[in-house]
């Protein structure tokens, strides 16, 4: 069974490796130091919530990262589930589901009205997981991106 808990600064080394693996999944070059700096900044600014999963040996097997936001239309809080990653050898064992369920529970505990996420069109495995947990594909809005550094 997968154990999920809030990440702490003591998880920095193992979480750095997970984040680097996540970035590589999205075709980014490995950069351990940048991943470490990014996570250190998240912990320092406390601007995201990170949950981690642990195997029976206590080693981290995955993480989910949530960023708080608000909805002006809904006049309530919403969180963006920005990142979900599970080590390849731990997939198909309920780890992703446990992380997603823990994220939902954490949102409920904090009075968050809505969780939102985006995923790649090709990431059918993740889409199947999300839909099996009751997430609904947004067909009412288009998503747009602007690279301001271009």
mmCIF file of C-alpha atoms in Angstrom:
data_model
loop_
_atom_site.group_PDB
_atom_site.id
_atom_site.type_symbol
_atom_site.label_atom_id
_atom_site.label_comp_id
_atom_site.label_asym_id
_atom_site.label_seq_id
_atom_site.Cartn_x
_atom_site.Cartn_y
_atom_site.Cartn_z
ATOM 1 C CA UNK A 1 0.000 0.000 0.000
ATOM 2 C CA UNK A 2 1.179 3.502 -0.836
ATOM 3 C CA UNK A 3 1.620 6.034 1.940
ATOM 4 C CA UNK A 4 1.083 9.695 0.965
ATOM 5 C CA UNK A 5 2.159 12.652 3.084
ATOM 6 C CA UNK A 6 3.116 16.303 2.782
ATOM 7 C CA UNK A 7 6.654 16.864 1.577
ATOM 8 C CA UNK A 8 9.133 18.648 3.824
ATOM 9 C CA UNK A 9 12.501 20.261 3.206
ATOM 10 C CA UNK A 10 14.025 16.987 4.482
ATOM 11 C CA UNK A 11 12.721 15.357 1.275
ATOM 12 C CA UNK A 12 14.702 17.760 -0.904
ATOM 13 C CA UNK A 13 17.274 15.267 -2.227
ATOM 14 C CA UNK A 14 14.797 12.524 -3.156
ATOM 15 C CA UNK A 15 12.207 15.004 -4.404
ATOM 16 C CA UNK A 16 14.839 16.645 -6.602
ATOM 17 C CA UNK A 17 15.439 13.306 -8.323
ATOM 18 C CA UNK A 18 11.686 12.868 -8.864
ATOM 19 C CA UNK A 19 11.298 16.370 -10.268
ATOM 20 C CA UNK A 20 14.205 15.818 -12.623
ATOM 21 C CA UNK A 21 12.579 12.587 -13.828
ATOM 22 C CA UNK A 22 9.281 14.410 -14.303
ATOM 23 C CA UNK A 23 10.951 17.094 -16.405
ATOM 24 C CA UNK A 24 12.695 14.451 -18.511
ATOM 25 C CA UNK A 25 9.304 12.800 -19.104
ATOM 26 C CA UNK A 26 8.349 16.111 -20.764
ATOM 27 C CA UNK A 27 11.514 16.079 -22.910
ATOM 28 C CA UNK A 28 13.474 18.571 -20.808
ATOM 29 C CA UNK A 29 17.185 17.979 -20.263
ATOM 30 C CA UNK A 30 18.260 16.668 -16.892
ATOM 31 C CA UNK A 31 19.309 19.490 -14.577
ATOM 32 C CA UNK A 32 19.544 18.336 -10.980
ATOM 33 C CA UNK A 33 20.793 21.675 -9.644
ATOM 34 C CA UNK A 34 17.989 23.653 -11.309
ATOM 35 C CA UNK A 35 15.401 21.165 -10.012
ATOM 36 C CA UNK A 36 16.865 21.448 -6.507
ATOM 37 C CA UNK A 37 16.873 25.260 -6.665
ATOM 38 C CA UNK A 38 13.290 25.278 -7.915
ATOM 39 C CA UNK A 39 12.110 23.051 -5.065
ATOM 40 C CA UNK A 40 14.091 24.977 -2.470
ATOM 41 C CA UNK A 41 12.338 28.113 -3.711
ATOM 42 C CA UNK A 42 8.910 26.432 -3.456
ATOM 43 C CA UNK A 43 9.632 25.412 0.140
ATOM 44 C CA UNK A 44 11.058 28.831 0.986
ATOM 45 C CA UNK A 45 8.167 30.787 -0.484
ATOM 46 C CA UNK A 46 5.556 28.210 0.565
ATOM 47 C CA UNK A 47 3.743 28.951 -2.696
ATOM 48 C CA UNK A 48 2.810 25.361 -3.524
ATOM 49 C CA UNK A 49 1.714 22.237 -1.726
ATOM 50 C CA UNK A 50 3.660 19.097 -2.478
ATOM 51 C CA UNK A 51 2.519 15.622 -1.514
ATOM 52 C CA UNK A 52 4.823 12.635 -1.834
ATOM 53 C CA UNK A 53 4.216 8.909 -1.933
ATOM 54 C CA UNK A 54 6.443 6.443 -0.130
ATOM 55 C CA UNK A 55 7.068 2.785 -0.720
ATOM 56 C CA UNK A 56 7.209 0.267 2.096
ATOM 57 C CA UNK A 57 10.930 1.013 2.477
ATOM 58 C CA UNK A 58 10.237 4.734 2.975
ATOM 59 C CA UNK A 59 11.727 5.732 -0.393
ATOM 60 C CA UNK A 60 9.810 8.353 -2.351
ATOM 61 C CA UNK A 61 7.963 6.909 -5.332
ATOM 62 C CA UNK A 62 6.075 9.924 -6.674
ATOM 63 C CA UNK A 63 4.754 13.398 -6.038
ATOM 64 C CA UNK A 64 1.931 15.778 -6.831
ATOM 65 C CA UNK A 65 2.281 19.566 -6.696
ATOM 66 C CA UNK A 66 -0.601 21.987 -6.260
ATOM 67 C CA UNK A 67 -0.598 25.749 -6.702
ATOM 68 C CA UNK A 68 -3.262 27.877 -5.014
ATOM 69 C CA UNK A 69 -5.382 30.330 -6.940
ATOM 70 C CA UNK A 70 -8.783 31.930 -6.886
ATOM 71 C CA UNK A 71 -11.782 32.180 -9.160
ATOM 72 C CA UNK A 72 -13.203 35.653 -9.565
ATOM 73 C CA UNK A 73 -16.331 34.254 -11.216
ATOM 74 C CA UNK A 74 -16.839 31.602 -8.549
ATOM 75 C CA UNK A 75 -15.692 33.842 -5.696
ATOM 76 C CA UNK A 76 -13.783 30.931 -4.223
ATOM 77 C CA UNK A 77 -10.450 29.187 -4.025
ATOM 78 C CA UNK A 78 -9.225 26.758 -6.632
ATOM 79 C CA UNK A 79 -5.969 24.884 -6.863
ATOM 80 C CA UNK A 80 -4.100 23.922 -9.984
ATOM 81 C CA UNK A 81 -2.813 20.389 -9.882
ATOM 82 C CA UNK A 82 0.258 21.282 -11.893
ATOM 83 C CA UNK A 83 2.432 18.192 -11.556
ATOM 84 C CA UNK A 84 1.914 14.476 -11.042
ATOM 85 C CA UNK A 85 4.788 12.048 -11.376
ATOM 86 C CA UNK A 86 5.288 8.429 -10.382
ATOM 87 C CA UNK A 87 8.509 6.491 -10.872
ATOM 88 C CA UNK A 88 8.147 4.172 -13.888
ATOM 89 C CA UNK A 89 8.654 1.066 -11.745
ATOM 90 C CA UNK A 90 5.843 2.166 -9.410
ATOM 91 C CA UNK A 91 3.215 2.790 -12.078
ATOM 92 C CA UNK A 92 0.150 0.571 -12.378
ATOM 93 C CA UNK A 93 0.349 -0.075 -8.622
ATOM 94 C CA UNK A 94 -2.081 2.584 -7.404
ATOM 95 C CA UNK A 95 0.533 5.221 -6.591
ATOM 96 C CA UNK A 96 -0.841 7.869 -8.959
ATOM 97 C CA UNK A 97 -4.371 7.200 -7.739
ATOM 98 C CA UNK A 98 -3.269 7.527 -4.109
ATOM 99 C CA UNK A 99 -1.552 10.848 -4.851
ATOM 100 C CA UNK A 100 -4.599 12.185 -6.700
ATOM 101 C CA UNK A 101 -6.949 11.098 -3.915
ATOM 102 C CA UNK A 102 -4.703 12.694 -1.292
ATOM 103 C CA UNK A 103 -4.644 15.944 -3.292
ATOM 104 C CA UNK A 104 -8.437 15.927 -3.439
ATOM 105 C CA UNK A 105 -8.678 15.291 0.297
ATOM 106 C CA UNK A 106 -6.214 18.090 1.060
ATOM 107 C CA UNK A 107 -8.268 20.467 -1.070
ATOM 108 C CA UNK A 108 -11.441 19.491 0.797
ATOM 109 C CA UNK A 109 -9.720 20.049 4.147
ATOM 110 C CA UNK A 110 -8.770 23.565 3.040
ATOM 111 C CA UNK A 111 -12.199 24.486 1.686
ATOM 112 C CA UNK A 112 -11.024 24.574 -1.917
ATOM 113 C CA UNK A 113 -13.978 24.540 -4.290
ATOM 114 C CA UNK A 114 -12.275 23.230 -7.419
ATOM 115 C CA UNK A 115 -9.147 21.473 -8.618
ATOM 116 C CA UNK A 116 -8.014 22.046 -12.194
ATOM 117 C CA UNK A 117 -5.304 20.467 -14.316
ATOM 118 C CA UNK A 118 -3.987 20.250 -17.840
ATOM 119 C CA UNK A 119 -2.303 17.275 -19.445
ATOM 120 C CA UNK A 120 -0.800 16.518 -22.810
ATOM 121 C CA UNK A 121 -3.237 15.255 -25.420
ATOM 122 C CA UNK A 122 -1.050 12.152 -25.898
ATOM 123 C CA UNK A 123 -0.924 11.290 -22.195
ATOM 124 C CA UNK A 124 -3.787 8.806 -22.351
ATOM 125 C CA UNK A 125 -2.640 6.870 -19.280
ATOM 126 C CA UNK A 126 -3.016 9.976 -17.108
ATOM 127 C CA UNK A 127 -6.313 10.902 -18.756
ATOM 128 C CA UNK A 128 -7.714 7.465 -17.937
ATOM 129 C CA UNK A 129 -6.676 7.887 -14.289
ATOM 130 C CA UNK A 130 -8.210 11.359 -14.039
ATOM 131 C CA UNK A 131 -11.489 10.286 -15.599
ATOM 132 C CA UNK A 132 -11.678 7.184 -13.383
ATOM 133 C CA UNK A 133 -11.491 9.550 -10.379
ATOM 134 C CA UNK A 134 -14.388 11.680 -11.625
ATOM 135 C CA UNK A 135 -12.435 14.487 -13.291
ATOM 136 C CA UNK A 136 -14.233 15.908 -16.312
ATOM 137 C CA UNK A 137 -12.583 17.082 -19.504
ATOM 138 C CA UNK A 138 -13.144 20.794 -20.041
ATOM 139 C CA UNK A 139 -14.860 21.340 -23.365
ATOM 140 C CA UNK A 140 -16.152 24.866 -22.639
ATOM 141 C CA UNK A 141 -12.828 26.743 -22.722
ATOM 142 C CA UNK A 142 -9.730 26.804 -24.871
ATOM 143 C CA UNK A 143 -6.321 26.962 -23.222
ATOM 144 C CA UNK A 144 -3.790 29.485 -24.503
ATOM 145 C CA UNK A 145 -0.088 29.944 -23.796
ATOM 146 C CA UNK A 146 2.167 32.942 -24.354
ATOM 147 C CA UNK A 147 5.932 32.665 -24.102
ATOM 148 C CA UNK A 148 6.848 36.126 -22.847
ATOM 149 C CA UNK A 149 10.586 35.423 -23.151
ATOM 150 C CA UNK A 150 10.435 34.773 -26.897
#
